[in-house]
Amino acid sequence: MKEEVNQMNLLEFNIDSYQDLININQKKYNKVELCSNKFKPTTASRGLMSEIRKYTNENNISLNVTISPDSTKYNFNDNEIKIMEADIFSAQELGIDGIKLNILSDNNELDKEALKQLSAAAAGMQLTFGEAFEEIPNDKQKESLSWLNKHGITRLKIFSKNINDNLLKEAKNNNIQVVPIIKDINLIDKLNEKFPLKEFSLIN
């Protein structure tokens, strides 16, 4: 990739294979997020997580992983939550820096009990809540941001088209960094003209 990235911004590159990682120019990407399929993300295998962790350690790249047993939904049953917890423990053992969660209740609000359980399992790791946030009713989003902040979630990743001033204001009030998901690196300058953003997440 030939595009230059503003050095004032952090850029996270979404990957789903070892080759994706090899293709990255380390001078342009500060961190990566690993999943099994970046367009329908589920948790990567332990073997892939392990090899990616070795590479990122050697090249001073921060590594987050998606934790999800099913890319088709955001609400999970008790067995699926246990699977997610086991995957988080695996990530902990491998020294991975952070995880991303997308968990909602049946009525599209935060599944607080599941999030408490999984955030406890991820103690010491950076916690990100993902694009499931876009499904939360507008009148519940302010309260949801406050709850996420109180339970250790420091990042919110949503698609760039859903970024707005009010969301950024409420996130800032709750010490949560909003990270736009983009599919074109050239959107960074356009978004920077409109919003005070520090970090971007690229899927391509």
Coordinates of C-alpha atoms in Angstrom, one line a residue:
M1 CA 0.0 0.0 0.0
K2 CA 1.3 3.4 -1.0
E3 CA -1.0 5.7 0.9
E4 CA 0.6 7.8 3.7
V5 CA -1.1 8.0 7.1
N6 CA -1.2 11.1 9.2
Q7 CA 1.3 10.5 12.0
M8 CA -1.1 12.1 14.4
N9 CA -3.5 9.2 13.9
L10 CA -3.4 5.6 15.0
L11 CA -4.4 3.1 12.4
E12 CA -5.6 -0.4 13.2
F13 CA -5.6 -2.9 10.3
N14 CA -8.1 -5.8 10.3
I15 CA -6.6 -9.1 9.4
D16 CA -7.8 -12.7 9.1
S17 CA -4.7 -14.5 8.0
Y18 CA -0.9 -14.6 8.5
Q19 CA -0.4 -13.4 5.0
D20 CA -2.4 -10.3 5.7
L21 CA 0.0 -9.5 8.5
I22 CA 3.1 -10.0 6.3
N23 CA 1.6 -7.6 3.8
I24 CA 1.4 -4.8 6.3
N25 CA 3.9 -2.0 6.2
Q26 CA 4.7 -1.6 9.9
K27 CA 5.5 2.1 9.6
K28 CA 1.9 2.8 8.7
Y29 CA 0.0 0.5 11.1
N30 CA 0.1 0.8 14.9
K31 CA -2.0 -2.2 15.7
V32 CA -4.0 -5.1 14.2
E33 CA -7.3 -6.8 15.0
L34 CA -7.4 -10.5 14.3
C35 CA -10.5 -12.5 13.5
S36 CA -11.3 -15.6 11.4
N37 CA -13.1 -13.6 8.6
K38 CA -12.8 -9.8 8.6
F39 CA -16.1 -9.4 6.7
K40 CA -18.0 -11.9 8.9
P41 CA -15.8 -11.9 12.0
T42 CA -15.6 -14.7 14.5
T43 CA -12.8 -15.8 16.8
A44 CA -9.6 -16.9 15.2
S45 CA -8.1 -20.3 16.0
R46 CA -5.7 -20.5 18.9
G47 CA -2.9 -21.6 16.5
L48 CA -3.4 -18.5 14.3
M49 CA -3.6 -16.2 17.4
S50 CA -0.3 -17.7 18.6
E51 CA 1.6 -17.2 15.4
I52 CA 0.2 -13.7 14.9
R53 CA 1.2 -12.8 18.5
K54 CA 4.8 -13.9 17.9
Y55 CA 5.0 -11.7 14.8
T56 CA 3.5 -8.7 16.4
N57 CA 5.7 -9.0 19.5
E58 CA 8.8 -9.1 17.2
N59 CA 7.6 -6.1 15.3
N60 CA 6.2 -3.9 18.1
I61 CA 2.6 -4.0 16.9
S62 CA -0.3 -4.1 19.3
L63 CA -2.7 -7.0 18.8
N64 CA -6.4 -7.2 19.5
V65 CA -8.7 -10.1 18.7
T66 CA -12.4 -10.4 18.0
I67 CA -14.2 -12.7 20.4
S68 CA -17.4 -14.1 18.8
P69 CA -18.7 -17.6 18.2
D70 CA -21.2 -16.6 15.4
S71 CA -21.0 -13.8 12.9
T72 CA -24.7 -13.8 12.2
K73 CA -25.9 -12.4 15.5
Y74 CA -25.1 -10.4 18.6
N75 CA -27.1 -12.2 21.2
F76 CA -25.6 -15.4 22.6
N77 CA -26.8 -18.3 24.8
D78 CA -25.1 -19.5 27.9
N79 CA -23.0 -22.2 26.0
E80 CA -21.8 -19.6 23.5
I81 CA -20.8 -17.3 26.4
K82 CA -18.8 -20.1 27.9
I83 CA -17.0 -20.6 24.5
M84 CA -16.2 -16.9 24.4
E85 CA -14.9 -17.0 28.0
A86 CA -12.6 -19.9 27.1
D87 CA -11.4 -18.0 24.0
I88 CA -10.6 -15.0 26.2
F89 CA -8.6 -17.1 28.5
S90 CA -6.6 -18.5 25.5
A91 CA -6.0 -14.9 24.4
Q92 CA -4.8 -14.0 27.9
E93 CA -2.4 -17.0 28.0
L94 CA -0.9 -15.9 24.6
G95 CA -0.3 -12.3 25.9
I96 CA -2.7 -10.7 23.4
D97 CA -3.3 -7.0 24.2
G98 CA -7.0 -6.6 23.9
I99 CA -10.3 -8.0 22.7
K100 CA -13.4 -6.8 20.9
L101 CA -16.9 -7.8 22.0
N102 CA -20.3 -7.5 20.3
I103 CA -22.9 -8.7 22.8
L104 CA -26.5 -7.6 23.0
S105 CA -29.7 -8.9 24.7
D106 CA -32.7 -10.0 22.8
N107 CA -34.1 -6.5 22.8
N108 CA -30.9 -5.0 21.4
E109 CA -29.6 -3.5 24.6
L110 CA -26.3 -4.4 26.3
D111 CA -26.2 -7.9 27.7
K112 CA -24.8 -6.7 30.9
E113 CA -24.5 -10.0 32.7
A114 CA -22.5 -11.5 29.8
L115 CA -20.4 -8.4 29.5
K116 CA -19.6 -8.5 33.2
Q117 CA -18.5 -12.1 32.9
L118 CA -16.4 -11.7 29.9
S119 CA -14.8 -8.4 30.9
A120 CA -13.8 -10.1 34.2
A121 CA -12.2 -12.9 32.2
A122 CA -10.3 -10.3 30.2
A123 CA -8.8 -8.5 33.2
G124 CA -5.8 -6.4 32.2
M125 CA -6.6 -6.4 28.5
Q126 CA -7.9 -3.5 26.5
L127 CA -11.6 -3.8 26.0
T128 CA -13.4 -2.7 22.9
F129 CA -17.1 -2.8 22.2
G130 CA -17.9 -3.2 18.5
E131 CA -20.4 -2.3 15.8
A132 CA -23.3 -4.0 17.7
F133 CA -23.6 -0.6 19.4
E134 CA -25.3 0.7 16.3
E135 CA -28.2 -1.7 17.0
I136 CA -28.9 -0.2 20.4
P137 CA -31.9 2.2 20.4
N138 CA -30.9 5.9 20.3
D139 CA -32.5 6.6 23.6
K140 CA -30.4 3.9 25.2
Q141 CA -27.0 4.8 23.8
K142 CA -26.1 7.5 26.3
E143 CA -26.8 5.1 29.2
S144 CA -25.0 2.3 27.5
L145 CA -21.8 4.4 27.1
S146 CA -21.9 5.2 30.8
W147 CA -22.2 1.5 31.6
L148 CA -19.4 0.5 29.3
N149 CA -17.1 3.0 30.9
K150 CA -17.9 1.8 34.4
H151 CA -17.0 -1.7 33.3
G152 CA -13.7 -1.1 31.7
I153 CA -14.5 -0.7 28.1
T154 CA -12.3 2.1 26.7
R155 CA -12.9 1.9 22.9
L156 CA -16.0 1.9 20.7
K157 CA -15.6 0.7 17.1
I158 CA -18.5 1.6 14.7
F159 CA -18.7 2.2 11.0
S160 CA -17.7 5.7 10.0
K161 CA -21.1 6.6 8.5
N162 CA -22.6 6.3 12.0
I163 CA -20.2 8.8 13.6
N164 CA -21.9 12.1 14.7
D165 CA -21.1 14.9 17.1
N166 CA -23.5 13.8 19.8
L167 CA -22.0 10.3 19.9
L168 CA -18.5 11.7 20.1
K169 CA -19.5 14.1 22.9
E170 CA -21.1 11.4 25.0
A171 CA -18.2 9.0 24.4
K172 CA -15.7 11.6 25.4
N173 CA -17.7 12.3 28.6
N174 CA -17.3 8.6 29.4
N175 CA -13.6 8.4 28.5
I176 CA -14.4 6.1 25.6
Q177 CA -12.4 6.5 22.3
V178 CA -14.6 6.2 19.2
V179 CA -12.8 4.3 16.5
P180 CA -14.4 4.6 13.0
I181 CA -14.3 1.5 10.9
I182 CA -13.4 2.4 7.3
K183 CA -12.9 0.6 4.0
D184 CA -10.9 3.3 2.3
I185 CA -7.8 4.8 3.9
N186 CA -8.5 8.1 2.0
L187 CA -11.5 8.6 4.3
I188 CA -9.2 9.5 7.2
D189 CA -8.5 13.1 6.0
K190 CA -12.2 13.7 5.2
L191 CA -13.3 12.4 8.7
N192 CA -10.6 14.5 10.4
E193 CA -12.0 17.6 8.8
K194 CA -15.4 16.9 10.4
F195 CA -14.6 15.2 13.7
P196 CA -11.8 15.2 16.4
L197 CA -10.7 11.6 15.8
K198 CA -7.5 9.9 16.9
E199 CA -7.8 6.3 15.7
F200 CA -9.2 4.5 12.7
S201 CA -9.8 0.8 11.9
L202 CA -9.3 -0.3 8.3
I203 CA -11.0 -3.2 6.6
N204 CA -10.0 -4.0 3.0

